[in-house]
XYZ file of C-alpha atoms in Angstrom:
449
model
C -105.602 154.775 -171.415
C -103.315 158.080 -171.155
C -102.832 159.180 -167.709
C -101.412 162.635 -167.606
C -99.759 165.095 -165.454
C -99.412 168.719 -165.548
C -96.364 170.129 -164.012
C -96.311 173.736 -162.653
C -93.228 175.339 -161.635
C -93.316 178.464 -159.457
C -90.586 180.950 -158.436
C -87.072 180.760 -158.939
C -86.593 177.394 -156.846
C -89.364 175.701 -158.802
C -88.296 177.095 -162.283
C -84.618 175.848 -161.566
C -85.891 172.262 -160.261
C -88.073 172.480 -163.642
C -84.973 172.766 -165.703
C -83.776 169.773 -164.359
C -86.727 167.607 -164.227
C -87.541 168.381 -168.006
C -83.832 167.793 -169.106
C -84.461 164.089 -167.505
C -87.647 163.427 -168.964
C -86.512 164.552 -172.702
C -83.540 162.146 -171.892
C -85.974 159.070 -170.833
C -88.194 159.644 -173.658
C -85.538 160.475 -176.280
C -86.901 163.641 -177.092
C -84.163 166.413 -178.359
C -84.136 170.011 -177.002
C -86.128 171.169 -180.218
C -89.004 168.716 -179.059
C -88.664 166.264 -181.798
C -87.875 162.530 -181.139
C -84.213 161.460 -181.640
C -83.602 158.966 -184.578
C -84.084 155.410 -183.608
C -86.746 155.842 -181.200
C -89.880 153.730 -181.551
C -92.706 155.800 -183.051
C -95.152 153.353 -181.135
C -94.093 154.212 -177.900
C -96.608 156.529 -176.333
C -94.961 156.631 -172.767
C -94.185 160.310 -173.224
C -97.967 161.165 -173.365
C -97.852 161.545 -169.536
C -95.627 164.708 -169.770
C -95.826 165.605 -173.343
C -98.371 166.517 -175.792
C -97.372 165.621 -179.531
C -98.453 168.162 -182.331
C -99.599 167.734 -185.708
C -95.885 168.499 -186.843
C -94.533 165.866 -184.652
C -93.158 168.053 -182.109
C -93.477 167.020 -178.136
C -94.404 170.038 -176.384
C -94.154 169.587 -172.453
C -97.528 169.657 -170.399
C -96.376 172.428 -168.105
C -96.592 176.254 -166.851
C -93.690 178.092 -165.497
C -94.325 181.205 -163.306
C -92.056 183.682 -161.688
C -92.951 187.274 -160.560
C -89.484 188.554 -161.803
C -88.186 187.908 -165.276
C -84.499 186.836 -164.668
C -85.074 182.954 -164.167
C -87.646 182.618 -166.947
C -85.535 184.702 -169.292
C -82.614 182.088 -169.036
C -85.129 179.478 -170.209
C -86.053 181.651 -173.117
C -82.558 181.913 -174.096
C -81.069 178.523 -172.991
C -80.697 175.118 -174.688
C -84.483 174.056 -174.223
C -85.952 177.281 -175.452
C -87.551 175.583 -178.401
C -88.991 172.787 -176.654
C -91.495 174.889 -174.192
C -94.530 176.688 -175.585
C -94.021 180.215 -175.241
C -97.307 180.997 -173.810
C -96.543 178.446 -170.725
C -93.467 180.835 -169.533
C -94.791 183.498 -167.334
C -93.341 186.124 -165.760
C -93.558 189.637 -164.266
C -91.784 192.919 -164.113
C -92.091 193.318 -160.464
C -90.874 190.405 -157.890
C -92.409 189.261 -154.639
C -89.085 190.417 -152.842
C -89.083 187.519 -150.611
C -92.205 188.446 -149.116
C -94.956 186.037 -148.689
C -97.766 188.749 -148.603
C -96.646 190.244 -151.856
C -96.778 186.871 -153.661
C -100.042 186.090 -152.269
C -102.095 189.425 -151.868
C -100.713 192.002 -154.047
C -98.036 191.202 -157.107
C -99.345 187.574 -157.204
C -103.152 188.320 -157.288
C -102.507 190.396 -160.440
C -100.913 187.419 -162.082
C -103.348 184.762 -160.947
C -106.052 184.639 -163.253
C -103.484 184.400 -166.351
C -101.772 181.511 -164.888
C -105.081 179.759 -164.150
C -106.179 180.408 -167.808
C -102.935 178.781 -169.012
C -103.451 175.646 -166.658
C -106.897 175.449 -167.457
C -105.783 175.481 -171.512
C -103.353 172.848 -170.650
C -105.790 170.527 -168.499
C -108.345 170.641 -171.493
C -105.866 169.226 -173.880
C -105.624 166.232 -171.498
C -107.573 162.846 -172.036
C -107.251 161.436 -168.648
C -105.688 163.989 -166.059
C -104.288 162.250 -162.967
C -103.343 165.568 -161.449
C -100.720 168.169 -160.834
C -97.292 168.494 -159.556
C -96.236 171.801 -158.128
C -92.670 172.830 -157.697
C -91.795 175.732 -155.293
C -89.942 176.667 -152.306
C -91.420 177.483 -148.916
C -88.441 180.367 -148.262
C -89.156 182.631 -151.207
C -91.826 185.387 -151.925
C -93.351 183.816 -155.036
C -92.427 180.141 -154.089
C -94.231 180.657 -150.872
C -97.207 183.348 -151.326
C -98.012 182.764 -155.025
C -97.823 178.810 -154.908
C -100.161 178.995 -151.876
C -102.678 181.302 -154.015
C -102.279 179.117 -156.817
C -102.952 175.839 -154.821
C -105.925 177.353 -153.161
C -107.558 177.910 -156.420
C -106.477 174.743 -158.051
C -108.255 172.693 -155.224
C -111.440 174.643 -155.908
C -111.134 174.121 -159.678
C -110.129 170.388 -159.625
C -111.122 169.153 -156.472
C -111.003 165.511 -157.443
C -107.490 165.499 -159.218
C -104.182 164.736 -157.168
C -102.067 167.475 -156.191
C -98.467 166.940 -155.274
C -96.446 169.244 -154.039
C -92.331 169.282 -154.383
C -91.191 171.918 -151.938
C -87.740 173.092 -150.735
C -87.897 173.162 -146.978
C -85.499 175.791 -144.904
C -82.538 174.116 -144.024
C -81.337 173.723 -140.601
C -78.091 175.800 -141.033
C -78.128 177.096 -144.760
C -80.584 180.143 -145.519
C -80.965 182.447 -148.525
C -83.138 185.060 -146.736
C -83.645 186.496 -143.304
C -87.334 185.823 -143.378
C -87.453 182.526 -144.461
C -89.069 181.056 -141.396
C -92.064 183.510 -141.693
C -92.843 182.621 -145.193
C -92.325 178.888 -144.672
C -94.568 178.843 -141.620
C -97.344 181.025 -143.762
C -97.176 179.060 -146.752
C -97.382 175.590 -144.938
C -100.631 176.870 -143.147
C -102.166 178.344 -146.485
C -101.505 175.042 -148.656
C -102.129 172.230 -145.778
C -105.659 171.794 -146.754
C -105.049 171.937 -150.632
C -102.330 169.670 -151.366
C -102.901 165.751 -150.829
C -99.099 164.922 -150.410
C -95.828 167.176 -150.062
C -92.392 166.056 -150.805
C -89.975 168.104 -149.157
C -86.154 168.457 -149.750
C -83.893 170.638 -147.867
C -80.866 172.077 -149.675
C -78.726 171.379 -146.564
C -79.306 167.804 -146.745
C -78.555 167.407 -150.484
C -75.444 169.534 -150.345
C -74.265 166.884 -147.852
C -75.318 164.030 -150.150
C -73.256 165.670 -152.993
C -70.311 166.152 -150.651
C -70.345 162.880 -148.794
C -71.457 160.261 -151.272
C -70.818 162.083 -154.842
C -67.560 163.694 -153.724
C -68.820 167.072 -155.283
C -66.535 169.790 -153.418
C -68.572 172.700 -154.485
C -72.180 171.507 -155.646
C -74.171 174.232 -157.632
C -77.934 174.298 -157.729
C -77.782 172.293 -161.198
C -76.237 169.359 -159.025
C -78.945 169.541 -156.355
C -81.816 169.734 -158.649
C -80.546 166.728 -161.027
C -80.427 164.639 -157.509
C -84.474 165.796 -156.838
C -85.468 165.325 -160.687
C -84.369 161.292 -159.865
C -86.920 161.178 -157.154
C -89.743 162.902 -159.342
C -89.052 160.726 -162.078
C -89.393 157.577 -160.074
C -92.687 158.873 -158.699
C -94.194 159.048 -162.104
C -92.276 156.326 -163.847
C -95.048 153.810 -163.373
C -97.321 156.154 -165.152
C -95.061 156.038 -168.236
C -93.365 153.027 -168.514
C -94.649 149.043 -168.146
C -93.630 147.255 -164.951
C -94.647 144.105 -163.260
C -95.980 146.072 -160.095
C -97.192 149.704 -161.375
C -98.198 152.622 -158.943
C -100.926 154.870 -159.723
C -100.794 158.454 -158.178
C -103.843 158.164 -156.135
C -102.357 154.956 -154.827
C -99.760 157.019 -153.190
C -102.090 159.103 -151.242
C -104.349 156.089 -150.139
C -101.117 154.219 -148.923
C -99.068 156.915 -147.388
C -101.484 159.279 -145.819
C -103.191 157.868 -142.455
C -104.668 161.193 -141.650
C -105.229 163.940 -143.981
C -102.952 166.656 -142.352
C -100.070 164.201 -141.940
C -99.128 163.855 -145.623
C -95.302 164.938 -145.620
C -93.233 162.055 -146.591
C -89.521 161.690 -145.994
C -87.872 161.139 -149.230
C -84.951 158.909 -149.868
C -83.174 157.756 -153.034
C -80.422 155.019 -153.651
C -78.069 154.636 -155.012
C -76.332 157.945 -155.032
C -73.037 156.872 -156.217
C -70.382 158.452 -158.567
C -69.612 156.617 -161.840
C -65.899 155.439 -160.273
C -67.280 153.940 -157.003
C -70.483 152.339 -159.357
C -67.960 149.693 -160.882
C -66.526 148.664 -157.030
C -70.221 147.788 -155.843
C -72.652 144.969 -156.128
C -75.670 147.442 -155.797
C -77.871 144.394 -155.181
C -81.864 145.190 -154.391
C -81.110 144.195 -150.695
C -78.174 146.760 -150.376
C -79.822 149.714 -152.297
C -82.859 149.233 -150.137
C -80.985 149.202 -146.732
C -79.221 152.639 -148.147
C -82.475 154.245 -148.177
C -82.841 154.053 -144.499
C -79.406 155.605 -143.489
C -79.707 159.057 -142.728
C -77.087 160.276 -145.014
C -79.589 159.406 -148.009
C -82.468 161.464 -146.800
C -83.498 164.712 -148.568
C -84.516 166.394 -145.465
C -82.468 166.539 -142.127
C -84.109 164.399 -139.308
C -83.131 161.138 -137.637
C -85.953 158.471 -138.470
C -84.476 156.354 -135.713
C -86.316 158.707 -133.105
C -89.597 158.293 -134.721
C -92.090 155.374 -136.036
C -92.906 154.731 -139.609
C -96.830 154.993 -140.561
C -96.110 153.742 -144.348
C -93.132 153.167 -146.514
C -93.412 153.168 -150.189
C -90.594 151.602 -152.382
C -90.374 152.381 -155.724
C -87.943 150.198 -157.612
C -86.852 150.763 -161.281
C -84.787 148.477 -163.452
C -83.319 144.961 -163.085
C -85.602 143.924 -159.865
C -87.721 140.917 -159.499
C -90.418 140.516 -156.901
C -88.938 137.915 -155.401
C -85.598 139.768 -154.442
C -88.296 142.451 -153.061
C -90.174 140.048 -150.919
C -86.620 138.930 -149.305
C -85.757 142.259 -148.831
C -89.046 143.374 -147.220
C -88.543 140.537 -144.816
C -85.139 141.473 -143.973
C -86.135 145.104 -143.395
C -89.084 144.030 -141.089
C -86.387 142.398 -138.674
C -84.515 145.472 -138.094
C -84.538 147.043 -135.056
C -84.187 150.396 -135.982
C -87.303 150.259 -138.461
C -90.279 150.387 -135.892
C -93.933 151.087 -137.152
C -96.713 152.720 -135.260
C -98.903 150.198 -133.579
C -101.988 150.633 -135.953
C -100.361 149.561 -139.145
C -99.370 145.735 -139.451
C -98.197 145.484 -143.017
C -96.349 149.018 -143.612
C -94.850 148.400 -147.276
C -96.344 149.479 -150.530
C -93.984 148.554 -153.205
C -93.679 149.370 -157.015
C -91.569 147.856 -159.714
C -90.776 149.257 -163.006
C -88.581 147.642 -165.752
C -87.302 150.675 -167.059
C -83.802 151.808 -165.965
C -83.267 155.313 -164.603
C -81.165 157.528 -167.037
C -78.670 160.039 -166.007
C -77.550 163.170 -167.421
C -74.409 162.762 -169.581
C -71.552 164.509 -167.591
C -73.366 164.584 -164.450
C -72.438 163.503 -160.899
C -74.546 160.181 -160.728
C -73.578 156.650 -162.238
C -75.832 154.843 -164.643
C -77.035 151.926 -162.457
C -78.905 148.635 -163.325
C -81.203 149.088 -160.425
C -82.392 152.003 -158.033
C -85.163 152.543 -155.648
C -87.048 155.799 -154.432
C -88.547 155.386 -150.835
C -91.244 157.611 -149.473
C -91.687 157.128 -145.894
C -94.361 158.701 -143.726
C -92.478 159.026 -140.119
C -93.274 160.869 -137.277
C -89.657 161.771 -137.090
C -90.111 164.430 -139.625
C -91.736 166.573 -136.684
C -88.195 167.133 -135.534
C -87.902 169.464 -138.928
C -91.156 171.085 -138.373
C -90.135 171.879 -134.703
C -87.002 173.657 -135.851
C -88.891 175.726 -138.083
C -91.459 176.442 -135.408
C -88.429 177.644 -133.049
C -86.893 180.108 -135.778
C -90.475 181.669 -136.436
C -90.986 182.151 -132.609
C -87.311 184.065 -132.221
C -88.291 186.528 -134.683
C -92.236 186.887 -134.317
C -91.914 187.553 -130.400
C -90.000 190.379 -131.410
C -92.328 191.300 -134.072
C -89.537 191.711 -136.252
C -90.041 192.357 -140.141
C -93.496 192.010 -139.666
C -94.480 195.308 -140.827
C -93.252 194.376 -144.457
C -96.072 191.595 -144.434
C -98.903 194.065 -143.149
C -97.899 196.811 -145.367
C -98.964 194.587 -148.279
C -102.451 194.011 -146.811
C -101.897 191.130 -144.679
C -103.562 190.687 -141.355
C -101.195 190.414 -138.443
C -103.644 187.584 -136.961
C -102.387 185.608 -139.752
C -98.914 184.858 -138.156
C -100.586 183.748 -135.109
C -102.951 181.468 -136.803
C -100.286 179.960 -139.089
C -97.963 179.184 -135.861
C -100.991 177.587 -134.153
C -101.816 175.506 -137.299
C -97.721 174.204 -137.163
C -98.024 173.659 -133.607
C -100.863 171.377 -133.950
C -99.260 169.760 -136.900
C -96.351 169.002 -134.533
C -98.780 167.750 -131.832
C -100.502 165.735 -134.128
C -97.359 163.703 -134.957
C -96.281 163.315 -131.209
C -99.660 162.007 -130.812
C -99.373 159.172 -133.707
C -95.792 158.508 -132.449
C -96.937 157.812 -128.728
C -99.396 155.329 -130.067
C -96.420 153.305 -131.670
C -95.037 150.201 -130.199
C -91.677 148.944 -131.575
C -92.577 145.381 -130.139
C -95.666 145.306 -132.086
C -94.595 144.630 -135.901
C -96.320 141.535 -136.701
C -98.353 140.709 -139.897
C -97.819 139.818 -143.485
C -96.523 142.102 -146.455
C -99.429 143.563 -148.506
C -98.604 144.918 -152.101
């Protein structure tokens, strides 16, 4: 049975991530920028059905909706190399943008556009036979990415209650910022979406900049460099829906294994090997080595120290030349490491996916083509450190009520700031409570896949 996923890209960050994600999907399925299959590809292979629908003329159209409240970024798609790939009705823009203001994206400008976007999402969903869920890409810091994405998720959770809703969000970096009011937007967006998303995979630009600098030796990374790295993670998560493997993982299984409590659904994302073509020839890249790399702070896509926290669950998604025997041995070794400690109510801790299809890389990109790779999704209490940083920045501005008038002027109640802050404080307290229950010595039990 075909299991489809609809991708929704919201705001500038979401749309730019989308460009890299669809570039990679086309490469993996042998689909050319005009939507037709490349010569030599198997006509019997229907792996593309998860993300593409096939028309009567043989074109493959992405199951996607791009939304931005200003025309610039979507205009680039309409004139870019992939302009013939997308259905023009799925590229939705507006003349008036959200101006880095959550309230404009959620209450005024965004509310005028929401019905058009939902109509397009519903039409795309009607074409699916076995819709698995939605993947929403956006940033926490922008006006459209925070406000409009929150409004869209609220509506999606009402209309598609039983479907998975996975959230890929650009989280405000510790020292890099593209707008002054980023902490406000991020906290308000977190508060509004917490009940409406099943799993949120956070990436922060500073962490990915550092990965590009230190591991790939790219001196001045652009957003394209960053997004191509994120697209490898996105591809790994849906690989088992698209390609055969000895141990496949369904989208629902991620939730079941990674989320111990409904609010604690923000896993830490790492990917390995992140390595340039020159270094790849000098490195063994065994299953053990790439797995251990995932636990190094330099491979993480959010700045925090996992050694300060306890793991609640770890999901390892392998691709390429990997056997279950290699994975078993690796997990036995990982369990013996002192810096990998679990909370005391988890006895197994590891969920594994093995997919035989090797990950592809964009020609001329930074990453090397490797025989095997792994994406780790780890629910750890250490991520509370990132939330605490955000709370401190929010508090700094809010205690002076700086910039608040811009939000209130768009019809938002000032009380929503206090509610959002309280919700974030509760989330941080939830993490601390779970962490205190953890006991590093109590790591017994057998592995369970």
